[in-house]
Amino acid sequence: MEVEEVVSLPRLSRVAVCGGTHGNELSGVYLVRELLKAQKEEEEEGDQPMSVLMVLSNPRAMLQCRRYIDTDLNRCFTHAILNGPLSDMAPYEMIRSRELNAMLGPKGSPEAMDFVCDLHNTTANMGLCLIAYSDCDWICLHIFKHLQRQMPDVPVRYIHFDVSHKESYSLDSVGKHGFAIEIGPQPHGVVRSNVYTAMKLGVQHMLDWIRFFNSGATIEGGFVEVYTMVKHIDYPRDKDTHHITAAIHPQLQDRDFCLLHPEDPLFQTFSGETLRYKGSEPLYPFFINECAYYEKGIALSLARKKCVKIPAIRVQTDEEQQANPQGYESEDED
Amino acid sequence: MEVEEVVSLPRLSRVAVCGGTHGNELSGVYLVRELLKAQKEEEEEGDQPMSVLMVLSNPRAMLQCRRYIDTDLNRCFTHAILNGPLSDMAPYEMIRSRELNAMLGPKGSPEAMDFVCDLHNTTANMGLCLIAYSDCDWICLHIFKHLQRQMPDVPVRYIHFDVSHKESYSLDSVGKHGFAIEIGPQPHGVVRSNVYTAMKLGVQHMLDWIRFFNSGATIEGGFVEVYTMVKHIDYPRDKDTHHITAAIHPQLQDRDFCLLHPEDPLFQTFSGETLRYKGSEPLYPFFINECAYYEKGIALSLARKKCVKIPAIRVQTDEEQQANPQGYESEDED
């Protein structure tokens, strides 16, 4: 009989939950405000609060209920942007990303948060997705497995963007571990009670799991499905005006994570014509008709699905922790 | 046997269809662009185009994919705003409303368009609604009846805002007759193919009806249901911050035009509490959770439903037209 190896990992002592990174994605804005209020009441009651830092990431954009003021904050956390020269004329979000990096990072350093969760909404029918840069971060994948089990009424999926740590661009990349929680469909600028509640539950289960992990329990391994992003597809556009000339086909709209086969309908032009998927490989569509991606030239993204085996894990003992005091694996400079 | 009276009404010679009055309501933006393209092709082919003026109302807001630049254009067509003094510092939309009034009006004058249709989207689950200031404009109500019959797959409703002609504020009020076509649910900044197609069909059937009316046919009367707006309800808000403290209750969300009874759930607070409708009269909710109305302090609107008898109508003969050359009923100054 094979004995399952148990991987020991550093304690997750310092956790951050961020909302309002995009100022018009309201579930995270109202959830972080609610959690801040609850945390304040707990402190007043003298209870020992967990070390969870709640952050409203882009207060200026929130005030205007816009995605961003000058540029997309959630693309401003690359190594180059965080460490490059900063002019007096820098966009607001480039200044704000450094403030957040000082608060939650510095990215890639031993001082960085152990875990950063950033809350987002999408107009796509994606249910609850965890979006991360790794398909072998056992912490992220164990939390994913936990959420799937605890939230049977909500489709929970894991999306992997295969980008290096240095080039990773989103707020959650500042932590040693982390992901974005993306929930939809919800129009930007709107809060839907069911979406808010799903996000609240997801965050509660995530924090419960982290507490359980820190308690020293051995958490059994298993298998999970991971969607790895392969490519983006843009809308058909007019050559001169660059205006889109078609919308997502009604047979594709809202069918995120339903396998798209070659020759399936992809777009319907504004004059009524059907355009078909010309790829050679069936792939899983997601972020179908996400509002904020019109300007990025993305009508939908396509992913390949795979099964990943995750090991049993437990928190490191004090002795193990002392042997690896950084609490994170250092990266080779390239 | 009672003989039905046939009401004769002036010809509808000059019609305008407007989109992009709110720059992020995309069905109208793309439909007007498409109709402009089709009109251009017809002209090139030498066909006689119908006298339909296609207008993109707020091009600057469209460019930024925002509702407006400085202020809501669709509140800038009151008598007072159109005719008051205009400072150098006037909001862009107050300048633009005068340009549109010169193009389509002047409002209240014999030179005004015979019919103005303004295209809108909502995040509320309202299907296709005609929104007008009159419950006895036989042209509008006949078009409504026609759309209901021609579009059995789409819920088509008529909403009446009981506001005087002078105080009417929206672009469609510039025409002698007119309404807004409001279709949802669709997130602002997004185009959904089914919503675009419903709007395209609605506009086609509307123009078909106008052509038929102008041809001299007698159009039989009948009965229609009209929803008259009674009041708006705001979100519960924090006294200090003015932030909303609850979302539309999941049992009310998406249930536009389903009768709301006293004590029915209205809101769910962000801490999970249910707040109930405290009115004394059952009313019909609409514009439930419309994105753009958070800033206006409207979580939903409530209407009373009534049945309206509409007479048979036909276009005026040349002799009748000469007897009433203005082609519209003059209003008393108050």
Short mmCIF file of N, CA, C and O in Angstrom, two decimals, chain B residues 17-80:
data_model
loop_
_atom_site.label_atom_id
_atom_site.label_comp_id
_atom_site.label_asym_id
_atom_site.label_seq_id
_atom_site.Cartn_x
_atom_site.Cartn_y
_atom_site.Cartn_z
N VAL B 17 -35.19 58.56 -35.33
CA VAL B 17 -34.82 57.45 -34.44
C VAL B 17 -33.44 57.78 -33.87
O VAL B 17 -32.48 57.97 -34.62
N CYS B 18 -33.37 57.86 -32.54
CA CYS B 18 -32.14 58.30 -31.87
C CYS B 18 -31.55 57.19 -31.03
O CYS B 18 -32.28 56.44 -30.36
N GLY B 19 -30.23 57.08 -31.03
CA GLY B 19 -29.52 56.15 -30.16
C GLY B 19 -28.35 56.86 -29.53
O GLY B 19 -27.95 57.93 -29.97
N GLY B 20 -27.80 56.27 -28.47
CA GLY B 20 -26.62 56.85 -27.83
C GLY B 20 -26.91 58.10 -27.03
O GLY B 20 -26.00 58.86 -26.73
N THR B 21 -28.18 58.32 -26.68
CA THR B 21 -28.50 59.43 -25.77
C THR B 21 -27.79 59.19 -24.44
O THR B 21 -27.30 60.13 -23.81
N HIS B 22 -27.75 57.94 -24.05
CA HIS B 22 -26.83 57.49 -22.99
C HIS B 22 -25.73 56.68 -23.67
O HIS B 22 -26.00 55.64 -24.28
N GLY B 23 -24.50 57.17 -23.56
CA GLY B 23 -23.41 56.65 -24.39
C GLY B 23 -23.00 55.22 -24.11
O GLY B 23 -22.26 54.63 -24.89
N ASN B 24 -23.47 54.65 -23.00
CA ASN B 24 -23.09 53.26 -22.67
C ASN B 24 -24.27 52.29 -22.83
O ASN B 24 -24.17 51.14 -22.41
N GLU B 25 -25.35 52.76 -23.45
CA GLU B 25 -26.49 51.87 -23.72
C GLU B 25 -26.38 51.45 -25.18
O GLU B 25 -26.79 52.14 -26.10
N LEU B 26 -25.76 50.29 -25.39
CA LEU B 26 -25.15 50.00 -26.68
C LEU B 26 -26.09 49.49 -27.76
O LEU B 26 -25.76 49.58 -28.95
N SER B 27 -27.24 48.93 -27.41
CA SER B 27 -28.13 48.44 -28.49
C SER B 27 -28.48 49.57 -29.44
O SER B 27 -28.43 49.40 -30.67
N GLY B 28 -28.86 50.71 -28.88
CA GLY B 28 -29.25 51.85 -29.71
C GLY B 28 -28.08 52.41 -30.51
O GLY B 28 -28.24 52.81 -31.66
N VAL B 29 -26.90 52.43 -29.89
CA VAL B 29 -25.71 52.92 -30.58
C VAL B 29 -25.45 52.08 -31.83
O VAL B 29 -25.31 52.61 -32.94
N TYR B 30 -25.43 50.75 -31.67
CA TYR B 30 -25.10 49.89 -32.80
C TYR B 30 -26.25 49.79 -33.79
O TYR B 30 -26.02 49.64 -35.00
N LEU B 31 -27.49 49.89 -33.29
CA LEU B 31 -28.62 49.83 -34.22
C LEU B 31 -28.67 51.07 -35.11
O LEU B 31 -28.86 50.96 -36.33
N VAL B 32 -28.48 52.25 -34.52
CA VAL B 32 -28.51 53.47 -35.34
C VAL B 32 -27.37 53.45 -36.35
O VAL B 32 -27.56 53.80 -37.52
N ARG B 33 -26.18 53.02 -35.92
CA ARG B 33 -25.06 52.91 -36.88
C ARG B 33 -25.42 51.97 -38.03
O ARG B 33 -25.14 52.26 -39.19
N GLU B 34 -26.05 50.84 -37.68
CA GLU B 34 -26.43 49.85 -38.70
C GLU B 34 -27.48 50.44 -39.65
O GLU B 34 -27.39 50.28 -40.89
N LEU B 35 -28.46 51.16 -39.10
CA LEU B 35 -29.52 51.74 -39.93
C LEU B 35 -28.97 52.85 -40.82
O LEU B 35 -29.40 53.02 -41.96
N LEU B 36 -28.01 53.60 -40.29
CA LEU B 36 -27.36 54.65 -41.10
C LEU B 36 -26.64 54.02 -42.29
O LEU B 36 -26.72 54.54 -43.41
N LYS B 37 -25.96 52.91 -42.03
CA LYS B 37 -25.23 52.21 -43.10
C LYS B 37 -26.22 51.70 -44.16
O LYS B 37 -26.00 51.88 -45.37
N ALA B 38 -27.31 51.09 -43.70
CA ALA B 38 -28.32 50.56 -44.62
C ALA B 38 -28.94 51.70 -45.43
O ALA B 38 -29.18 51.56 -46.64
N GLN B 39 -29.21 52.84 -44.76
CA GLN B 39 -29.81 53.99 -45.43
C GLN B 39 -28.87 54.51 -46.52
O GLN B 39 -29.31 54.84 -47.62
N LYS B 40 -27.58 54.54 -46.21
CA LYS B 40 -26.59 55.03 -47.17
C LYS B 40 -26.57 54.12 -48.41
O LYS B 40 -26.53 54.59 -49.53
N GLU B 41 -26.61 52.81 -48.15
CA GLU B 41 -26.61 51.86 -49.27
C GLU B 41 -27.87 52.02 -50.12
O GLU B 41 -27.81 51.97 -51.35
N GLU B 42 -29.01 52.23 -49.48
CA GLU B 42 -30.26 52.44 -50.22
C GLU B 42 -30.16 53.68 -51.10
O GLU B 42 -30.59 53.67 -52.25
N GLU B 43 -29.59 54.74 -50.51
CA GLU B 43 -29.44 55.98 -51.29
C GLU B 43 -28.56 55.75 -52.51
O GLU B 43 -28.85 56.22 -53.60
N GLU B 44 -27.47 54.98 -52.29
CA GLU B 44 -26.56 54.72 -53.39
C GLU B 44 -27.23 53.90 -54.48
O GLU B 44 -26.97 54.07 -55.66
N GLU B 45 -28.14 53.01 -54.06
CA GLU B 45 -28.87 52.20 -55.03
C GLU B 45 -30.01 53.00 -55.69
O GLU B 45 -30.69 52.49 -56.57
N GLY B 46 -30.23 54.21 -55.24
CA GLY B 46 -31.23 55.06 -55.85
C GLY B 46 -32.65 54.82 -55.36
O GLY B 46 -33.59 55.40 -55.89
N ASP B 47 -32.81 53.93 -54.39
CA ASP B 47 -34.15 53.73 -53.82
C ASP B 47 -34.60 55.00 -53.11
O ASP B 47 -33.79 55.79 -52.64
N GLN B 48 -35.89 55.15 -53.00
CA GLN B 48 -36.43 56.30 -52.28
C GLN B 48 -36.39 55.99 -50.79
O GLN B 48 -37.13 55.13 -50.32
N PRO B 49 -35.54 56.63 -50.05
CA PRO B 49 -35.53 56.33 -48.62
C PRO B 49 -36.73 56.97 -47.92
O PRO B 49 -37.24 57.99 -48.37
N MET B 50 -37.20 56.33 -46.87
CA MET B 50 -38.26 56.94 -46.05
C MET B 50 -37.66 58.15 -45.36
O MET B 50 -36.45 58.21 -45.13
N SER B 51 -38.49 59.12 -45.00
CA SER B 51 -37.95 60.29 -44.32
C SER B 51 -37.74 59.97 -42.84
O SER B 51 -38.53 60.37 -41.99
N VAL B 52 -36.71 59.17 -42.58
CA VAL B 52 -36.37 58.83 -41.19
C VAL B 52 -34.97 59.36 -40.92
O VAL B 52 -34.02 59.01 -41.60
N LEU B 53 -34.89 60.23 -39.93
CA LEU B 53 -33.60 60.80 -39.55
C LEU B 53 -33.01 59.95 -38.43
O LEU B 53 -33.64 59.75 -37.40
N MET B 54 -31.82 59.43 -38.66
CA MET B 54 -31.12 58.64 -37.63
C MET B 54 -30.14 59.55 -36.92
O MET B 54 -29.33 60.23 -37.58
N VAL B 55 -30.17 59.54 -35.60
CA VAL B 55 -29.35 60.47 -34.82
C VAL B 55 -28.56 59.72 -33.76
O VAL B 55 -29.12 58.88 -33.03
N LEU B 56 -27.27 60.00 -33.66
CA LEU B 56 -26.48 59.55 -32.51
C LEU B 56 -26.39 60.74 -31.55
O LEU B 56 -25.73 61.74 -31.85
N SER B 57 -27.07 60.64 -30.44
CA SER B 57 -27.39 61.83 -29.65
C SER B 57 -26.21 62.38 -28.85
O SER B 57 -26.05 63.58 -28.74
N ASN B 58 -25.43 61.49 -28.25
CA ASN B 58 -24.36 61.97 -27.37
C ASN B 58 -23.02 61.34 -27.78
O ASN B 58 -22.49 60.45 -27.10
N PRO B 59 -22.46 61.82 -28.90
CA PRO B 59 -21.24 61.18 -29.43
C PRO B 59 -20.06 61.23 -28.47
O PRO B 59 -19.25 60.30 -28.44
N ARG B 60 -19.95 62.28 -27.67
CA ARG B 60 -18.81 62.35 -26.75
C ARG B 60 -18.92 61.30 -25.65
O ARG B 60 -17.92 60.68 -25.27
N ALA B 61 -20.12 61.09 -25.15
CA ALA B 61 -20.31 60.05 -24.13
C ALA B 61 -20.11 58.66 -24.73
O ALA B 61 -19.54 57.77 -24.09
N MET B 62 -20.57 58.49 -25.99
CA MET B 62 -20.37 57.21 -26.67
C MET B 62 -18.89 56.87 -26.78
O MET B 62 -18.49 55.71 -26.57
N LEU B 63 -18.11 57.88 -27.11
CA LEU B 63 -16.67 57.67 -27.29
C LEU B 63 -16.02 57.15 -26.02
O LEU B 63 -15.09 56.33 -26.05
N GLN B 64 -16.52 57.61 -24.89
CA GLN B 64 -15.98 57.17 -23.60
C GLN B 64 -16.78 56.01 -23.01
O GLN B 64 -16.48 55.57 -21.90
N CYS B 65 -17.78 55.56 -23.73
CA CYS B 65 -18.67 54.49 -23.24
C CYS B 65 -19.17 54.80 -21.83
O CYS B 65 -19.12 53.98 -20.93
N ARG B 66 -19.63 56.04 -21.66
CA ARG B 66 -20.22 56.46 -20.38
C ARG B 66 -21.63 56.95 -20.62
O ARG B 66 -21.99 57.32 -21.73
N ARG B 67 -22.43 56.97 -19.57
CA ARG B 67 -23.80 57.45 -19.69
C ARG B 67 -23.82 58.89 -20.19
O ARG B 67 -24.58 59.23 -21.07
N TYR B 68 -22.95 59.73 -19.60
CA TYR B 68 -22.89 61.14 -19.98
C TYR B 68 -21.51 61.68 -19.63
O TYR B 68 -20.74 61.02 -18.91
N ILE B 69 -21.23 62.86 -20.12
CA ILE B 69 -19.96 63.52 -19.79
C ILE B 69 -20.11 64.35 -18.52
O ILE B 69 -19.43 64.10 -17.53
N ASP B 70 -21.04 65.32 -18.54
CA ASP B 70 -21.18 66.23 -17.39
C ASP B 70 -22.49 66.03 -16.65
O ASP B 70 -22.55 66.13 -15.43
N THR B 71 -23.57 65.79 -17.40
CA THR B 71 -24.88 65.62 -16.77
C THR B 71 -25.76 64.79 -17.69
O THR B 71 -25.47 64.65 -18.88
N ASP B 72 -26.83 64.23 -17.15
CA ASP B 72 -27.66 63.29 -17.90
C ASP B 72 -28.41 64.02 -19.04
O ASP B 72 -29.32 64.80 -18.79
N LEU B 73 -27.98 63.77 -20.28
CA LEU B 73 -28.59 64.43 -21.45
C LEU B 73 -30.10 64.24 -21.47
O LEU B 73 -30.84 65.15 -21.84
N ASN B 74 -30.55 63.07 -21.04
CA ASN B 74 -31.98 62.76 -21.16
C ASN B 74 -32.82 63.41 -20.06
O ASN B 74 -33.97 63.05 -19.86
N ARG B 75 -32.24 64.38 -19.35
CA ARG B 75 -32.97 65.23 -18.42
C ARG B 75 -32.88 66.70 -18.85
O ARG B 75 -33.27 67.58 -18.12
N CYS B 76 -32.35 66.93 -20.05
CA CYS B 76 -32.03 68.30 -20.49
C CYS B 76 -33.00 68.87 -21.51
O CYS B 76 -32.65 69.82 -22.23
N PHE B 77 -34.19 68.29 -21.63
CA PHE B 77 -35.11 68.76 -22.67
C PHE B 77 -36.37 69.40 -22.09
O PHE B 77 -37.41 69.42 -22.72
N THR B 78 -36.26 69.92 -20.85
CA THR B 78 -37.39 70.70 -20.31
C THR B 78 -37.42 72.05 -21.01
O THR B 78 -36.41 72.52 -21.56
N HIS B 79 -38.58 72.67 -20.96
CA HIS B 79 -38.75 74.02 -21.50
C HIS B 79 -37.71 74.96 -20.87
O HIS B 79 -37.06 75.76 -21.55
N ALA B 80 -37.54 74.84 -19.56
CA ALA B 80 -36.64 75.75 -18.83
C ALA B 80 -35.19 75.59 -19.29
O ALA B 80 -34.51 76.59 -19.56
#
